[in-house]
mmCIF file of C-alpha atoms and ligand atoms in Angstrom:
data_model
loop_
_atom_site.group_PDB
_atom_site.id
_atom_site.type_symbol
_atom_site.label_atom_id
_atom_site.label_comp_id
_atom_site.label_asym_id
_atom_site.label_seq_id
_atom_site.Cartn_x
_atom_site.Cartn_y
_atom_site.Cartn_z
ATOM 1 C CA MET A 89 -0.444 0.107 -0.083
ATOM 2 C CA ALA A 90 1.952 2.812 -0.708
ATOM 3 C CA GLY A 91 1.292 7.148 0.423
ATOM 4 C CA ILE A 92 2.434 10.282 0.543
ATOM 5 C CA TYR A 93 2.801 11.768 3.926
ATOM 6 C CA ILE A 94 2.854 15.971 2.458
ATOM 7 C CA HIS A 95 4.425 18.336 5.941
ATOM 8 C CA ILE A 96 2.888 21.620 5.735
ATOM 9 C CA PRO A 97 5.166 23.756 7.865
ATOM 10 C CA PHE A 98 3.319 26.947 9.894
ATOM 11 C CA CYS A 99 0.849 26.884 12.440
ATOM 12 C CA HIS A 100 -0.887 30.235 13.739
ATOM 13 C CA GLN A 101 0.373 30.263 17.213
ATOM 14 C CA ALA A 102 3.302 28.177 19.152
ATOM 15 C CA CYS A 103 1.497 24.986 21.602
ATOM 16 C CA ASN A 104 3.687 25.096 24.452
ATOM 17 C CA TYR A 105 4.653 21.026 24.002
ATOM 18 C CA CYS A 106 5.237 20.984 20.553
ATOM 19 C CA ASN A 107 8.997 20.307 19.196
ATOM 20 C CA PHE A 108 7.297 19.538 15.490
ATOM 21 C CA HIS A 109 8.684 21.676 12.880
ATOM 22 C CA PHE A 110 6.790 24.684 11.964
ATOM 23 C CA SER A 111 6.776 28.684 10.983
ATOM 24 C CA THR A 112 4.595 30.889 12.478
ATOM 25 C CA SER A 113 5.652 33.099 10.398
ATOM 26 C CA ARG A 114 3.932 32.629 7.367
ATOM 27 C CA SER A 115 5.748 34.565 5.055
ATOM 28 C CA LYS A 116 7.554 32.539 2.991
ATOM 29 C CA GLN A 117 3.892 30.096 2.655
ATOM 30 C CA GLU A 118 3.325 31.166 -0.860
ATOM 31 C CA LEU A 119 6.836 30.415 -1.841
ATOM 32 C CA PHE A 120 7.141 26.787 0.331
ATOM 33 C CA VAL A 121 3.642 25.847 -1.888
ATOM 34 C CA GLU A 122 5.516 26.470 -5.252
ATOM 35 C CA ALA A 123 8.812 24.734 -3.778
ATOM 36 C CA LEU A 124 6.669 21.732 -3.247
ATOM 37 C CA LEU A 125 5.141 21.773 -6.437
ATOM 38 C CA VAL A 126 8.756 21.202 -7.847
ATOM 39 C CA GLU A 127 9.280 18.564 -4.988
ATOM 40 C CA THR A 128 6.146 16.742 -5.954
ATOM 41 C CA ARG A 129 7.194 16.585 -9.394
ATOM 42 C CA LEU A 130 11.211 15.287 -8.870
ATOM 43 C CA ASN A 131 10.988 13.334 -4.958
ATOM 44 C CA ARG A 132 9.994 9.653 -6.357
ATOM 45 C CA PHE A 133 11.783 7.880 -2.949
ATOM 46 C CA ALA A 134 10.123 5.091 -1.659
ATOM 47 C CA LEU A 135 7.604 5.327 -4.718
ATOM 48 C CA GLU A 136 9.375 4.864 -8.162
ATOM 49 C CA LYS A 137 7.326 1.240 -9.335
ATOM 50 C CA VAL A 138 3.942 2.109 -7.538
ATOM 51 C CA SER A 139 0.950 3.070 -9.975
ATOM 52 C CA SER A 140 -1.584 4.217 -7.443
ATOM 53 C CA LEU A 141 -2.073 6.146 -3.869
ATOM 54 C CA GLN A 142 -3.843 4.348 -1.402
ATOM 55 C CA THR A 143 -3.405 7.274 0.782
ATOM 56 C CA VAL A 144 -2.206 10.749 0.906
ATOM 57 C CA TYR A 145 -1.885 12.448 4.189
ATOM 58 C CA PHE A 146 -1.611 16.168 4.634
ATOM 59 C CA GLY A 147 0.132 17.268 8.306
ATOM 60 C CA GLY A 148 2.241 19.737 9.896
ATOM 61 C CA GLY A 149 1.925 21.944 11.767
ATOM 62 C CA THR A 150 -1.117 23.330 10.045
ATOM 63 C CA PRO A 151 -2.065 22.114 7.255
ATOM 64 C CA SER A 152 -5.768 24.184 7.400
ATOM 65 C CA ILE A 153 -3.958 27.626 7.000
ATOM 66 C CA LEU A 154 -3.327 26.153 3.400
ATOM 67 C CA THR A 155 -5.548 28.443 1.168
ATOM 68 C CA ALA A 156 -8.003 25.916 -1.226
ATOM 69 C CA LEU A 157 -6.498 27.902 -4.343
ATOM 70 C CA GLN A 158 -2.756 26.480 -2.648
ATOM 71 C CA LEU A 159 -4.557 23.516 -2.265
ATOM 72 C CA ARG A 160 -6.145 22.769 -4.864
ATOM 73 C CA ARG A 161 -1.825 23.208 -6.610
ATOM 74 C CA ILE A 162 -1.355 20.411 -3.962
ATOM 75 C CA MET A 163 -4.199 18.123 -5.162
ATOM 76 C CA ASP A 164 -3.483 18.979 -8.958
ATOM 77 C CA ALA A 165 1.020 18.605 -8.059
ATOM 78 C CA LEU A 166 -0.173 15.388 -7.261
ATOM 79 C CA HIS A 167 -2.415 14.270 -9.761
ATOM 80 C CA SER A 168 -0.277 15.015 -12.463
ATOM 81 C CA SER A 169 3.069 12.453 -10.387
ATOM 82 C CA TYR A 170 0.655 9.417 -9.450
ATOM 83 C CA THR A 171 -2.870 8.032 -10.231
ATOM 84 C CA ILE A 172 -5.007 8.186 -6.967
ATOM 85 C CA ASP A 173 -7.012 5.136 -6.319
ATOM 86 C CA PRO A 174 -10.339 6.596 -6.524
ATOM 87 C CA SER A 175 -10.667 4.542 -2.881
ATOM 88 C CA ALA A 176 -7.854 7.089 -1.905
ATOM 89 C CA GLU A 177 -7.862 7.917 2.639
ATOM 90 C CA ILE A 178 -6.477 11.036 1.832
ATOM 91 C CA THR A 179 -6.050 13.185 5.506
ATOM 92 C CA LEU A 180 -6.159 17.218 5.994
ATOM 93 C CA GLU A 181 -5.082 17.723 9.833
ATOM 94 C CA ALA A 182 -6.904 20.686 11.091
ATOM 95 C CA ASN A 183 -7.398 22.584 13.952
ATOM 96 C CA PRO A 184 -10.478 24.536 15.134
ATOM 97 C CA GLU A 185 -10.073 27.941 13.883
ATOM 98 C CA ASP A 186 -9.636 26.987 10.519
ATOM 99 C CA ILE A 187 -12.983 25.298 10.443
ATOM 100 C CA ASN A 188 -16.123 26.350 9.001
ATOM 101 C CA PRO A 189 -18.692 25.096 6.687
ATOM 102 C CA LYS A 190 -17.293 27.183 4.005
ATOM 103 C CA SER A 191 -13.617 25.450 4.315
ATOM 104 C CA LEU A 192 -15.412 21.972 4.605
ATOM 105 C CA ALA A 193 -16.724 22.784 1.569
ATOM 106 C CA ASP A 194 -13.968 22.834 -0.409
ATOM 107 C CA TRP A 195 -11.877 19.913 0.970
ATOM 108 C CA LEU A 196 -14.681 17.969 -0.018
ATOM 109 C CA ALA A 197 -14.841 18.654 -3.611
ATOM 110 C CA LEU A 198 -10.782 18.176 -3.686
ATOM 111 C CA GLY A 199 -11.502 14.994 -3.049
ATOM 112 C CA ILE A 200 -9.877 15.417 1.165
ATOM 113 C CA ASN A 201 -11.778 12.736 2.777
ATOM 114 C CA ARG A 202 -10.546 11.957 5.820
ATOM 115 C CA LEU A 203 -10.011 15.050 8.895
ATOM 116 C CA SER A 204 -7.188 15.188 11.767
ATOM 117 C CA VAL A 205 -8.832 17.523 14.205
ATOM 118 C CA GLY A 206 -6.390 19.548 17.243
ATOM 119 C CA VAL A 207 -9.160 19.447 19.678
ATOM 120 C CA GLN A 208 -6.591 18.143 22.604
ATOM 121 C CA SER A 209 -9.630 19.079 25.550
ATOM 122 C CA PHE A 210 -12.338 21.000 25.836
ATOM 123 C CA ASP A 211 -11.383 22.895 28.947
ATOM 124 C CA ASP A 212 -10.221 25.974 27.880
ATOM 125 C CA ASP A 213 -8.047 27.052 31.046
ATOM 126 C CA GLU A 214 -6.598 23.489 29.924
ATOM 127 C CA LEU A 215 -6.336 25.164 26.362
ATOM 128 C CA LYS A 216 -5.098 28.029 27.522
ATOM 129 C CA TRP A 217 -2.782 26.651 29.370
ATOM 130 C CA MET A 218 -1.073 24.524 26.704
ATOM 131 C CA ASN A 219 -1.399 27.924 24.127
ATOM 132 C CA ARG A 220 -3.641 26.481 22.065
ATOM 133 C CA ARG A 221 -6.050 29.329 19.864
ATOM 134 C CA HIS A 222 -8.986 27.142 20.146
ATOM 135 C CA SER A 223 -11.949 27.111 23.142
ATOM 136 C CA GLY A 224 -13.478 24.096 24.085
ATOM 137 C CA GLY A 225 -16.927 25.905 22.263
ATOM 138 C CA ASP A 226 -15.149 25.868 19.247
ATOM 139 C CA SER A 227 -14.560 22.763 18.571
ATOM 140 C CA ARG A 228 -18.004 22.042 20.180
ATOM 141 C CA ARG A 229 -19.017 24.297 17.446
ATOM 142 C CA CYS A 230 -16.532 22.094 14.459
ATOM 143 C CA LEU A 231 -17.283 19.069 15.853
ATOM 144 C CA ASP A 232 -21.665 20.269 14.999
ATOM 145 C CA GLU A 233 -19.970 21.435 11.722
ATOM 146 C CA ILE A 234 -18.502 18.670 10.513
ATOM 147 C CA SER A 235 -21.589 16.378 11.242
ATOM 148 C CA SER A 236 -23.370 17.851 8.898
ATOM 149 C CA SER A 237 -20.919 18.522 6.279
ATOM 150 C CA GLY A 238 -20.265 14.974 4.456
ATOM 151 C CA PHE A 239 -17.189 13.987 5.879
ATOM 152 C CA THR A 240 -18.242 10.551 7.335
ATOM 153 C CA GLN A 241 -14.167 9.877 8.471
ATOM 154 C CA TYR A 242 -12.934 12.091 11.101
ATOM 155 C CA SER A 243 -10.272 12.150 14.122
ATOM 156 C CA VAL A 244 -10.010 14.159 17.500
ATOM 157 C CA ASP A 245 -6.858 14.183 18.933
ATOM 158 C CA LEU A 246 -6.481 14.246 22.432
ATOM 159 C CA ILE A 247 -4.002 15.525 24.995
ATOM 160 C CA TYR A 248 -4.194 13.484 28.562
ATOM 161 C CA GLY A 249 -1.769 14.094 31.976
ATOM 162 C CA SER A 250 -1.496 17.675 32.216
ATOM 163 C CA PRO A 251 -1.283 18.740 35.428
ATOM 164 C CA LEU A 252 -4.265 21.371 34.585
ATOM 165 C CA GLN A 253 -6.416 18.281 34.176
ATOM 166 C CA SER A 254 -8.491 16.591 36.775
ATOM 167 C CA GLU A 255 -9.886 13.285 35.934
ATOM 168 C CA GLU A 256 -13.310 14.523 36.294
ATOM 169 C CA ILE A 257 -11.959 17.112 32.744
ATOM 170 C CA LEU A 258 -10.453 13.898 31.594
ATOM 171 C CA MET A 259 -13.935 11.899 31.482
ATOM 172 C CA GLN A 260 -16.300 14.958 30.333
ATOM 173 C CA ASN A 261 -13.531 15.430 27.241
ATOM 174 C CA ILE A 262 -14.546 11.434 26.542
ATOM 175 C CA GLU A 263 -17.757 12.069 27.111
ATOM 176 C CA VAL A 264 -18.057 14.637 24.455
ATOM 177 C CA LEU A 265 -16.521 12.347 21.565
ATOM 178 C CA SER A 266 -18.447 9.959 22.700
ATOM 179 C CA GLY A 267 -21.966 12.066 22.404
ATOM 180 C CA TYR A 268 -20.593 12.834 18.858
ATOM 181 C CA ARG A 269 -19.608 9.192 17.541
ATOM 182 C CA VAL A 270 -16.516 10.578 16.473
ATOM 183 C CA PRO A 271 -14.889 7.707 13.764
ATOM 184 C CA HIS A 272 -11.466 7.455 15.153
ATOM 185 C CA ILE A 273 -9.637 9.119 18.351
ATOM 186 C CA SER A 274 -6.136 9.189 18.607
ATOM 187 C CA CYS A 275 -5.144 10.630 22.658
ATOM 188 C CA TYR A 276 -1.873 11.625 23.713
ATOM 189 C CA ALA A 277 0.051 11.887 26.875
ATOM 190 C CA LEU A 278 1.610 14.936 27.330
ATOM 191 C CA THR A 279 5.695 15.956 27.517
ATOM 192 C CA ALA A 280 7.463 17.588 28.054
ATOM 193 C CA GLU A 281 9.886 17.545 24.528
ATOM 194 C CA LEU A 282 13.059 18.794 24.307
ATOM 195 C CA ARG A 283 13.701 23.053 23.088
ATOM 196 C CA THR A 284 9.745 23.663 23.855
ATOM 197 C CA ALA A 285 8.102 26.477 26.651
ATOM 198 C CA LEU A 286 6.606 23.730 28.454
ATOM 199 C CA GLN A 287 10.840 22.784 29.167
ATOM 200 C CA HIS A 288 11.679 26.731 30.259
ATOM 201 C CA ILE A 289 7.733 26.891 32.256
ATOM 202 C CA ILE A 290 9.268 23.428 34.050
ATOM 203 C CA GLN A 291 12.590 24.662 34.009
ATOM 204 C CA LYS A 292 11.095 27.916 36.401
ATOM 205 C CA ASP A 293 8.620 25.596 37.957
ATOM 206 C CA PRO A 294 8.708 22.132 38.941
ATOM 207 C CA SER A 295 5.288 21.486 39.519
ATOM 208 C CA GLN A 296 3.596 22.325 36.362
ATOM 209 C CA ALA A 297 5.138 18.301 35.327
ATOM 210 C CA PRO A 298 3.454 16.073 33.954
ATOM 211 C CA ASP A 299 2.852 13.242 36.699
ATOM 212 C CA PRO A 300 3.991 9.755 35.514
ATOM 213 C CA ASP A 301 2.130 7.758 37.829
ATOM 214 C CA VAL A 302 -0.469 10.034 37.093
ATOM 215 C CA GLN A 303 -0.271 10.055 33.089
ATOM 216 C CA ALA A 304 -0.632 5.769 33.628
ATOM 217 C CA ALA A 305 -3.643 6.109 35.379
ATOM 218 C CA ARG A 306 -5.155 8.207 33.108
ATOM 219 C CA PHE A 307 -4.455 6.263 30.070
ATOM 220 C CA GLY A 308 -6.123 3.407 32.009
ATOM 221 C CA ILE A 309 -9.066 5.753 32.153
ATOM 222 C CA VAL A 310 -8.692 6.358 28.550
ATOM 223 C CA THR A 311 -7.976 3.024 27.560
ATOM 224 C CA SER A 312 -11.226 1.122 29.760
ATOM 225 C CA GLN A 313 -13.892 4.235 28.191
ATOM 226 C CA LEU A 314 -13.675 3.884 25.190
ATOM 227 C CA THR A 315 -13.215 0.644 24.416
ATOM 228 C CA SER A 316 -16.521 0.433 26.429
ATOM 229 C CA LEU A 317 -17.861 2.578 24.192
ATOM 230 C CA GLY A 318 -16.910 0.186 21.443
ATOM 231 C CA TYR A 319 -13.287 1.597 19.866
ATOM 232 C CA GLU A 320 -11.122 -0.775 18.946
ATOM 233 C CA HIS A 321 -7.688 -0.119 20.501
ATOM 234 C CA TYR A 322 -5.997 -0.947 17.811
ATOM 235 C CA GLU A 323 -2.558 1.093 18.532
ATOM 236 C CA ILE A 324 -1.737 2.378 21.691
ATOM 237 C CA SER A 325 -2.857 6.234 21.293
ATOM 238 C CA ASN A 326 -4.989 4.957 18.567
ATOM 239 C CA PHE A 327 -8.492 4.379 18.557
ATOM 240 C CA ALA A 328 -11.536 3.403 16.316
ATOM 241 C CA LEU A 329 -14.964 2.247 15.659
ATOM 242 C CA THR A 330 -15.590 -0.698 12.936
ATOM 243 C CA GLY A 331 -14.086 0.190 9.561
ATOM 244 C CA MET A 332 -13.048 3.621 10.166
ATOM 245 C CA ARG A 333 -9.054 2.796 11.771
ATOM 246 C CA SER A 334 -5.742 5.313 9.982
ATOM 247 C CA ARG A 335 -5.302 3.422 6.673
ATOM 248 C CA HIS A 336 -1.726 6.333 6.710
ATOM 249 C CA ASN A 337 -0.779 5.249 9.391
ATOM 250 C CA SER A 338 -1.853 1.673 10.215
ATOM 251 C CA SER A 339 0.827 1.414 7.104
ATOM 252 C CA TYR A 340 3.507 2.758 8.417
ATOM 253 C CA TRP A 341 3.296 0.425 11.410
ATOM 254 C CA SER A 342 3.243 -2.989 9.482
ATOM 255 C CA GLY A 343 6.343 -1.621 7.266
ATOM 256 C CA GLN A 344 5.453 -0.022 4.179
ATOM 257 C CA PRO A 345 6.986 2.220 1.967
ATOM 258 C CA TYR A 346 5.632 5.847 1.499
ATOM 259 C CA LEU A 347 7.041 8.771 0.508
ATOM 260 C CA GLY A 348 7.824 12.073 2.369
ATOM 261 C CA LEU A 349 7.631 15.695 1.124
ATOM 262 C CA GLY A 350 7.508 18.901 2.665
ATOM 263 C CA PRO A 351 10.690 19.797 5.296
ATOM 264 C CA SER A 352 11.216 17.620 7.581
ATOM 265 C CA ALA A 353 9.231 15.726 6.005
ATOM 266 C CA HIS A 354 10.783 11.097 6.654
ATOM 267 C CA SER A 355 10.487 8.711 4.026
ATOM 268 C CA PHE A 356 11.064 4.907 4.459
ATOM 269 C CA ASP A 357 11.521 2.137 1.593
ATOM 270 C CA GLY A 358 10.171 -0.739 3.510
ATOM 271 C CA LEU A 359 13.617 -2.553 4.069
ATOM 272 C CA LYS A 360 15.928 -0.798 4.716
ATOM 273 C CA ILE A 361 16.568 3.455 3.513
ATOM 274 C CA ARG A 362 15.130 6.130 5.593
ATOM 275 C CA ARG A 363 15.494 9.474 4.175
ATOM 276 C CA TRP A 364 14.304 13.305 6.080
ATOM 277 C CA ASN A 365 14.100 16.475 4.376
ATOM 278 C CA ILE A 366 15.592 19.120 5.862
ATOM 279 C CA ALA A 367 14.187 20.717 8.303
ATOM 280 C CA ASN A 368 13.950 24.695 8.113
ATOM 281 C CA ASN A 369 12.005 26.723 4.879
ATOM 282 C CA SER A 370 14.100 28.854 4.031
ATOM 283 C CA LEU A 371 17.228 26.289 2.921
ATOM 284 C CA TYR A 372 14.140 23.802 1.531
ATOM 285 C CA ILE A 373 13.164 26.248 -0.235
ATOM 286 C CA GLN A 374 16.526 27.634 -1.940
ATOM 287 C CA SER A 375 17.218 23.674 -2.817
ATOM 288 C CA LEU A 376 14.377 22.997 -4.716
ATOM 289 C CA GLN A 377 14.445 26.474 -6.862
ATOM 290 C CA GLN A 378 18.242 25.401 -7.752
ATOM 291 C CA GLY A 379 16.475 22.202 -8.903
ATOM 292 C CA VAL A 380 18.082 20.017 -5.760
ATOM 293 C CA LEU A 381 16.030 17.831 -3.504
ATOM 294 C CA PRO A 382 17.529 19.248 0.435
ATOM 295 C CA PHE A 383 17.884 14.943 2.190
ATOM 296 C CA GLU A 384 19.529 12.838 4.564
ATOM 297 C CA GLU A 385 19.499 9.811 4.243
ATOM 298 C CA GLU A 386 20.624 6.795 6.558
ATOM 299 C CA ILE A 387 20.680 3.149 5.537
ATOM 300 C CA LEU A 388 19.250 0.880 8.180
ATOM 301 C CA THR A 389 21.587 -2.706 9.583
ATOM 302 C CA GLU A 390 19.196 -5.138 9.867
ATOM 303 C CA ASP A 391 19.054 -4.837 13.901
ATOM 304 C CA GLN A 392 18.147 -1.739 13.125
ATOM 305 C CA ALA A 393 15.429 -2.339 10.867
ATOM 306 C CA LEU A 394 14.679 -5.087 13.248
ATOM 307 C CA ASN A 395 14.342 -3.681 16.324
ATOM 308 C CA GLU A 396 12.073 -0.568 14.237
ATOM 309 C CA ARG A 397 10.093 -3.210 13.361
ATOM 310 C CA VAL A 398 9.853 -4.778 16.938
ATOM 311 C CA MET A 399 8.766 -1.210 18.040
ATOM 312 C CA VAL A 400 6.009 0.032 15.866
ATOM 313 C CA SER A 401 4.232 -3.361 15.685
ATOM 314 C CA ILE A 402 4.512 -4.714 19.729
ATOM 315 C CA ARG A 403 2.331 -0.944 19.465
ATOM 316 C CA THR A 404 -0.518 -2.587 17.895
ATOM 317 C CA ALA A 405 -3.214 -4.542 18.401
ATOM 318 C CA GLU A 406 -1.509 -7.200 16.074
ATOM 319 C CA GLY A 407 1.462 -7.381 17.352
ATOM 320 C CA ILE A 408 4.809 -9.290 16.430
ATOM 321 C CA ASP A 409 3.761 -10.941 14.242
ATOM 322 C CA LEU A 410 6.107 -14.428 15.340
ATOM 323 C CA ASN A 411 6.065 -16.173 11.510
ATOM 324 C CA ALA A 412 6.759 -12.874 9.769
ATOM 325 C CA MET A 413 9.313 -12.195 11.889
ATOM 326 C CA ARG A 414 10.647 -16.080 11.411
ATOM 327 C CA GLU A 415 10.115 -15.258 7.334
ATOM 328 C CA GLN A 416 12.802 -12.346 7.576
ATOM 329 C CA TYR A 417 14.938 -12.844 10.294
ATOM 330 C CA GLY A 418 14.855 -16.518 11.085
ATOM 331 C CA SER A 419 14.228 -19.603 12.642
ATOM 332 C CA GLU A 420 16.408 -18.006 15.847
ATOM 333 C CA GLU A 421 15.543 -14.094 15.761
ATOM 334 C CA ALA A 422 11.625 -15.614 15.939
ATOM 335 C CA GLY A 423 13.164 -17.722 18.862
ATOM 336 C CA ARG A 424 14.954 -15.400 21.238
ATOM 337 C CA LEU A 425 11.813 -13.009 20.506
ATOM 338 C CA LEU A 426 10.025 -15.519 21.971
ATOM 339 C CA SER A 427 12.536 -16.311 25.105
ATOM 340 C CA MET A 428 12.498 -12.933 26.142
ATOM 341 C CA SER A 429 9.513 -11.985 26.181
ATOM 342 C CA GLY A 430 8.786 -14.932 28.995
ATOM 343 C CA PRO A 431 8.677 -13.217 31.099
ATOM 344 C CA TYR A 432 6.220 -10.084 30.672
ATOM 345 C CA ILE A 433 4.132 -12.804 29.153
ATOM 346 C CA ARG A 434 4.551 -15.134 32.892
ATOM 347 C CA GLU A 435 4.087 -11.164 34.560
ATOM 348 C CA GLY A 436 1.005 -10.830 33.294
ATOM 349 C CA TYR A 437 2.696 -7.713 30.777
ATOM 350 C CA MET A 438 1.545 -9.662 26.963
ATOM 351 C CA ALA A 439 0.292 -12.529 25.499
ATOM 352 C CA LEU A 440 1.582 -15.020 23.175
ATOM 353 C CA GLU A 441 -1.295 -15.479 20.758
ATOM 354 C CA ASP A 442 -1.658 -17.435 17.434
ATOM 355 C CA GLU A 443 1.548 -16.848 16.922
ATOM 356 C CA ARG A 444 1.709 -12.695 18.069
ATOM 357 C CA LEU A 445 3.289 -11.054 21.200
ATOM 358 C CA LYS A 446 0.637 -8.898 21.730
ATOM 359 C CA LEU A 447 0.676 -6.440 25.019
ATOM 360 C CA THR A 448 -2.171 -6.782 27.851
ATOM 361 C CA ASP A 449 -4.236 -3.540 29.496
ATOM 362 C CA ALA A 450 -1.499 -3.197 32.311
ATOM 363 C CA GLY A 451 1.557 -3.682 29.649
ATOM 364 C CA LYS A 452 0.520 -1.078 26.776
ATOM 365 C CA PHE A 453 1.553 1.988 29.459
ATOM 366 C CA LEU A 454 5.296 0.146 29.006
ATOM 367 C CA ALA A 455 5.269 -0.233 25.209
ATOM 368 C CA ASP A 456 8.789 0.962 24.667
ATOM 369 C CA GLY A 457 10.287 0.221 27.752
ATOM 370 C CA ILE A 458 9.204 -3.397 26.680
ATOM 371 C CA ALA A 459 9.829 -3.029 23.523
ATOM 372 C CA ALA A 460 13.447 -1.764 24.571
ATOM 373 C CA HIS A 461 14.161 -5.121 25.922
ATOM 374 C CA LEU A 462 13.284 -7.195 23.355
ATOM 375 C CA PHE A 463 15.966 -5.094 20.746
ATOM 376 C CA ARG A 464 18.494 -7.021 19.448
HETATM 377 S S1 SF4 B 603 -0.133 21.089 18.147
HETATM 378 FE FE1 SF4 B 603 0.037 21.172 16.358
HETATM 379 S S2 SF4 B 603 -1.674 23.283 15.899
HETATM 380 FE FE2 SF4 B 603 0.144 23.281 18.269
HETATM 381 S S3 SF4 B 603 2.129 24.543 17.634
HETATM 382 FE FE3 SF4 B 603 2.545 22.163 17.268
HETATM 383 S S4 SF4 B 603 1.104 21.236 14.903
HETATM 384 FE FE4 SF4 B 603 1.765 23.511 15.688
#
C-alpha cells in the first residue's frame, strides 16, 4: 500500500508542548507551496514503481492554514505525478479555528475525505495553558459542522495528563467525543519535549511537570472508557469505531514504504533506507528553487531495521508477528523474541496469541520500555 505524507510547516501560534517543525511566520507560505510542487514532481523515492496511491496525508504544522487554491495546486501536482486510487484515503489535519462550512465544502470538493482535528481538550483553562488558539466551544461548533458536512471519516486528537487536567475534565472530554460518535480518536500523553516552551515552564516551576503515575492512571481511564464505548484500541495511541482505522498510519506501522514531502518530512523504502528532508523552510525553498532535493539519508543495519519493526508492531493490536519475523530474520530470531518476552508474559504484561506477541492492557503503558528490552 503506497502512501504520501506532506508536511505543511506553518502554524497560527506555537502550542507550548510542540516540537514539530513549523513556523508562525507565514511570509514564505506561497514560496513554500511553489517549492513543494517542484518536490512533488522530482521526488519519487520509495514510490518509483508505484502505479497508484492508496493514502495521502497532509500533516504539520497546520495544513488547514493553506488556502483552498494552494491545496488545489498541491492536489493537482499529485494527480499529475501519480494515479490516486479512487478509494484512496486523503487526510487533512485541521485545527478548529480553520474549520467552517466553507472550508469543509472546499476540502470535500478537492477530494479530501478524512480530517484529523486538533481538539486536545474541551476545557478552556487547559487549552489556554497549552497556548492553543481555540476554545472548547470552538471545538464543539466545528464537530457540529463536520457532522453535517458530508465528512464521514474524521479523527480527533486528545491530550491527557496535563497538570491542569483533573480526572473529571478527562471524563468530560471523552463524554463529549462519544456524544458525537467521533469515528476515530488519537490520545497522547502530554510530554515535555526538549526545546519547547513547556520545558522552560517546568524549569522555572517543576510543579507544572506531568506526573508519570497520574498519566499511567489516566491512560487506564482513556483505554477502559473508549473500549467500553465500542472503540477498538488498535494502536497504543489510537482508537477507532469499526472500519474507521487510519489506513495511512496503519501502513507506517506495518512497515510499508512511504514518501514524505515538505521540510522535515521522513520517507522509508519499506526495507532499510530512511530519508528525511531538511527541517528549515528557507533552505528547503532555496534548494528546490535550484532543482535539488534537500534530504539526508541513512541505511539501516539489519539490527536497526529489526528493532524498528519490533518497536512499531508491538504498539499495535496485531502485535509482533512471529511467522513474519521467522520468514524475514530466521527461526533463531523468532525464538529469541519469544524467550525475551517470557518474563513479560508470565507477569501479565504480554500475551502470545496465534503466533503473535501482544501487549496486554497492563503492558500498553510500558510499551517503549518493553520494546527496548526485546531489541537485538
Ligand atoms: S501542536 Fe499542531 S498547531 Fe500546535 S504548534 Fe504544534 S503543529 Fe502547530
